[in-house]
Short mmCIF file of C-alpha atoms in Angstrom, two decimals:
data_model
loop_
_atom_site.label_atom_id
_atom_site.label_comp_id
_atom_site.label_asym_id
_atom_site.label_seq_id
_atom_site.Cartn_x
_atom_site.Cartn_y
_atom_site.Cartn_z
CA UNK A 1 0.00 0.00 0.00
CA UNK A 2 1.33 3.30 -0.94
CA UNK A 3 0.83 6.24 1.69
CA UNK A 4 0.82 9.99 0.47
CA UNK A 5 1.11 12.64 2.50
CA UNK A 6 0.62 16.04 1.31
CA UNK A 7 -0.12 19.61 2.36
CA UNK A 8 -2.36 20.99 -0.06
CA UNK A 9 -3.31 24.73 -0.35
CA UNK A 10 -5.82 25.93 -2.33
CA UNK A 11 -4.68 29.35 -2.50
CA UNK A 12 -1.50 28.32 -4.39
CA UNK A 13 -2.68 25.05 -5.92
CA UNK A 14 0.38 23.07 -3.98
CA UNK A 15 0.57 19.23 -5.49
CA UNK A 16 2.36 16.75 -6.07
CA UNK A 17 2.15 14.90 -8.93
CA UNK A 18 3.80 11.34 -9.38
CA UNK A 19 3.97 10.13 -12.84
CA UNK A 20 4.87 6.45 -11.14
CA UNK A 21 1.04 4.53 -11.75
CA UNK A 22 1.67 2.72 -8.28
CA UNK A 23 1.01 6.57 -6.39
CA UNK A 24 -1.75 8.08 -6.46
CA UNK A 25 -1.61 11.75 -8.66
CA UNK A 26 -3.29 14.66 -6.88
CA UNK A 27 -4.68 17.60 -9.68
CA UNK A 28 -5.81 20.37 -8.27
CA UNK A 29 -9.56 21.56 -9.13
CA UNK A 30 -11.59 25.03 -9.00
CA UNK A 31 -12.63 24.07 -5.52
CA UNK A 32 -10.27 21.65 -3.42
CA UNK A 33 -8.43 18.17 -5.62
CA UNK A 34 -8.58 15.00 -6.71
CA UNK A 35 -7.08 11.93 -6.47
CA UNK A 36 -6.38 9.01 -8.97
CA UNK A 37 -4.72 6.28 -9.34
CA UNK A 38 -4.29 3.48 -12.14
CA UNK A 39 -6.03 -0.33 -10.07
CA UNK A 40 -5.76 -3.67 -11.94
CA UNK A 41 -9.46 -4.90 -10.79
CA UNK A 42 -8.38 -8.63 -10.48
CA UNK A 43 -5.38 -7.97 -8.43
CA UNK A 44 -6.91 -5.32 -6.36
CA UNK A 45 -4.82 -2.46 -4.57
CA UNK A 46 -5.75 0.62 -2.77
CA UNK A 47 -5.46 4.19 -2.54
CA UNK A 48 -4.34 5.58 0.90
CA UNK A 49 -3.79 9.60 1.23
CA UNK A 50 -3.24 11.50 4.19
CA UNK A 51 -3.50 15.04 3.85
CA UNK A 52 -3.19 18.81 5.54
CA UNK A 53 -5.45 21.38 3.30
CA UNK A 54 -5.94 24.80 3.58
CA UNK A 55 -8.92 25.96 2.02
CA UNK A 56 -9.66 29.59 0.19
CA UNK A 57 -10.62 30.77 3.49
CA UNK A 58 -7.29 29.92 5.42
CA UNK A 59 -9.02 27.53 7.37
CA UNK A 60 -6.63 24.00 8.07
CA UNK A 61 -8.35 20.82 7.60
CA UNK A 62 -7.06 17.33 8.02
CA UNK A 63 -8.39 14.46 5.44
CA UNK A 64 -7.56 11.32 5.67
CA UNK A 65 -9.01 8.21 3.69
CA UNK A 66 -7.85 4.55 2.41
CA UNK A 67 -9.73 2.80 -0.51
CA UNK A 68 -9.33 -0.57 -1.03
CA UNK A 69 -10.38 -3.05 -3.31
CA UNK A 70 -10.00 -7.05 -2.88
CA UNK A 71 -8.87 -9.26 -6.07
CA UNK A 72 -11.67 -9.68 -8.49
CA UNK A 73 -13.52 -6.35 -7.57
CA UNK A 74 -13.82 -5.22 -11.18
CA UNK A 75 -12.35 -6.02 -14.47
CA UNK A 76 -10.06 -4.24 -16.42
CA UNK A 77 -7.42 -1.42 -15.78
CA UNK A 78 -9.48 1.90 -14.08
CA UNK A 79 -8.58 5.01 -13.08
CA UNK A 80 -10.00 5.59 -9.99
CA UNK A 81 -10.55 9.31 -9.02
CA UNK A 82 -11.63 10.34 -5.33
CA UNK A 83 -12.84 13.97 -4.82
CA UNK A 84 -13.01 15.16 -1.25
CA UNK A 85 -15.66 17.53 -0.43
CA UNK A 86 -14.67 19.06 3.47
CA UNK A 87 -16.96 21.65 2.54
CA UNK A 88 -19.76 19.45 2.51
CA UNK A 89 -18.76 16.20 4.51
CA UNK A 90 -18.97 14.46 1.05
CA UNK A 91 -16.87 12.30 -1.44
CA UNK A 92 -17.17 11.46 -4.97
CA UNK A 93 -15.93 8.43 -6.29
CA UNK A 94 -15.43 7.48 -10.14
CA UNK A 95 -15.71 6.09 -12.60
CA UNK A 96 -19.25 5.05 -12.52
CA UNK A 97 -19.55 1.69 -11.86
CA UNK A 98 -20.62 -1.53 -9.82
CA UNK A 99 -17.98 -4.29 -7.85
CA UNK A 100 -18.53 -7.63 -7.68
CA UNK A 101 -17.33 -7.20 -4.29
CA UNK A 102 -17.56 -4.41 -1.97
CA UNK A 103 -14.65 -1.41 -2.50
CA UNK A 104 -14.07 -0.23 1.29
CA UNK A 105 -13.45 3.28 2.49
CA UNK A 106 -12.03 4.73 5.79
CA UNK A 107 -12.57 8.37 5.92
CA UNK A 108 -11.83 11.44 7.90
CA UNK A 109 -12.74 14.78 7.87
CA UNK A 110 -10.89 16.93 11.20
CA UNK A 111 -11.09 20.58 11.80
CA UNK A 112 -14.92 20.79 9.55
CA UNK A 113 -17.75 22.87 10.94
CA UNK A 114 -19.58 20.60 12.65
CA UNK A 115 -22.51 22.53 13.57
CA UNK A 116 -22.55 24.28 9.95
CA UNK A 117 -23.26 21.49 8.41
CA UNK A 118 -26.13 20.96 10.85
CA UNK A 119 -24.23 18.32 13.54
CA UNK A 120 -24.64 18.88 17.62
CA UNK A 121 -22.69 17.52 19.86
CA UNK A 122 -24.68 14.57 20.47
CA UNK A 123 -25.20 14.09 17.04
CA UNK A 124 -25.06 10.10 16.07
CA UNK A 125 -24.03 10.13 12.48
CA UNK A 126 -24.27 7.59 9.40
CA UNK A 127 -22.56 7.76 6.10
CA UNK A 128 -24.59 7.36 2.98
CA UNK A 129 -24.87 7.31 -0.80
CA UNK A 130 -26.96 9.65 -1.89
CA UNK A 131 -28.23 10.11 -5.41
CA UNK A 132 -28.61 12.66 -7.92
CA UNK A 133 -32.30 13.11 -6.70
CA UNK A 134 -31.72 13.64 -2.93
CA UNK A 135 -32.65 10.40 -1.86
CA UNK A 136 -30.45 8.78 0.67
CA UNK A 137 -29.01 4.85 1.34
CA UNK A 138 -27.39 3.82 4.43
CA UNK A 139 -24.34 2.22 3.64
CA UNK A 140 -22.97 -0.86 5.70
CA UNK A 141 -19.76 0.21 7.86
CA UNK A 142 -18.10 -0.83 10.86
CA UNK A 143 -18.27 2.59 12.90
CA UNK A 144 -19.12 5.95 11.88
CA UNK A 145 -19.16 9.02 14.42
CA UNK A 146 -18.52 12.61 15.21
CA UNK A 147 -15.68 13.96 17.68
CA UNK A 148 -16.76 17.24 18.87
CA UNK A 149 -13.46 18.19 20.41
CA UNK A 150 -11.36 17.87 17.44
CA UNK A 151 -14.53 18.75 15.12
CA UNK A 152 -14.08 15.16 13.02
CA UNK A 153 -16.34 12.95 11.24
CA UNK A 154 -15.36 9.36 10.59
CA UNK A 155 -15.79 6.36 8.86
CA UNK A 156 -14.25 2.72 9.21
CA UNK A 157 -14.74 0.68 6.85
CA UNK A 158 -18.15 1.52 4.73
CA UNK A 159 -18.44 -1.20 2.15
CA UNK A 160 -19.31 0.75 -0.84
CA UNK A 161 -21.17 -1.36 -3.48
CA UNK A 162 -20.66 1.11 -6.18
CA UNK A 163 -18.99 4.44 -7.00
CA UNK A 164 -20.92 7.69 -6.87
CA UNK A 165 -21.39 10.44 -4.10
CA UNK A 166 -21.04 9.57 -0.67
CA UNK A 167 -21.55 11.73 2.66
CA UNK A 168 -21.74 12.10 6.72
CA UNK A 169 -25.60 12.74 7.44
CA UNK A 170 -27.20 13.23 11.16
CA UNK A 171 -28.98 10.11 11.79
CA UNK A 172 -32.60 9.95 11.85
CA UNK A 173 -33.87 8.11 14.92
#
């Protein structure tokens, strides 16, 4: 597994860029980055970044997220592409498309507005897909919570059946 670790500004458009397929390459974009990297479906492989980004405002935020895929995921050569939304709480995940088994994510947003994006501190949280209409789908995980202290949201291991968009929601009791 390779590890990147990055400071990424958006004021300056900071990036690396590594033209070695095995790293992932980080472009920036009109509002934050992305992240890609070349994955053999039937050998698997994942994408692991670990990152310090300064957004337009100035404001420091920590993301930090691992995608993995098992042998026999997909078929074919992709380019995966992973664009972290802090802004939002959100991810986006291409190319469009199904796994025979599950991709998993661990995610972190630190240093977010919690309560801007509607959070308390008692919150309980869930991470979901949700579509192009609005409509929401739990997605299976292992743990998924808020940290008011350090202003976090987290995910461990959220089996994601598909790519697409992907965020932290307040749970609905």
């Amino acid at each position: 597994c390779d590890k990147t670790y990055n400071s990424i500004s958006a004021d300056n458009n900071l990036y690396n860029i590594v033209p070695d397929s095995s790293k992932p390459v980080i472009i920036p974009t009109n509002d934050g980055f992305e992240i890609t990297k070349l994955i053999d479906g039937s050998i698997g492989g994942s994408i692991i970044f670990d990152t310090v980004y300064i957004d337009n405002s100035g404001k420091t935020l920590a993301i930090n997220l691992s995608l993995t895929f098992d042998k026999n995921s997909f078929s074919g050569i992709k380019t995966i592409s992973i664009i972290p939304d802090p802004k939002d709480a959100s991810i986006q995940l291409f190319p469009a498309m199904e796994f025979s088994k599950s991709a998993r994510l661990d995610l972190s947003y630190s240093g977010i507005d919690l309560l801007l994006l509607g959070f308390e501190a008692n919150s309980i949280v869930d991470f979901v897909y949700k579509s192009d209409d609005g409509s929401v789908e739990n997605i299976l995980n292992n743990e998924c919570k808020s940290k008011w202290n350090t202003q976090t949201l987290y995910v461990k291991n959220a089996k994601l059946p598909h790519f697409s968009r992907y965020c932290f929601v307040r749970k609905s009791l």
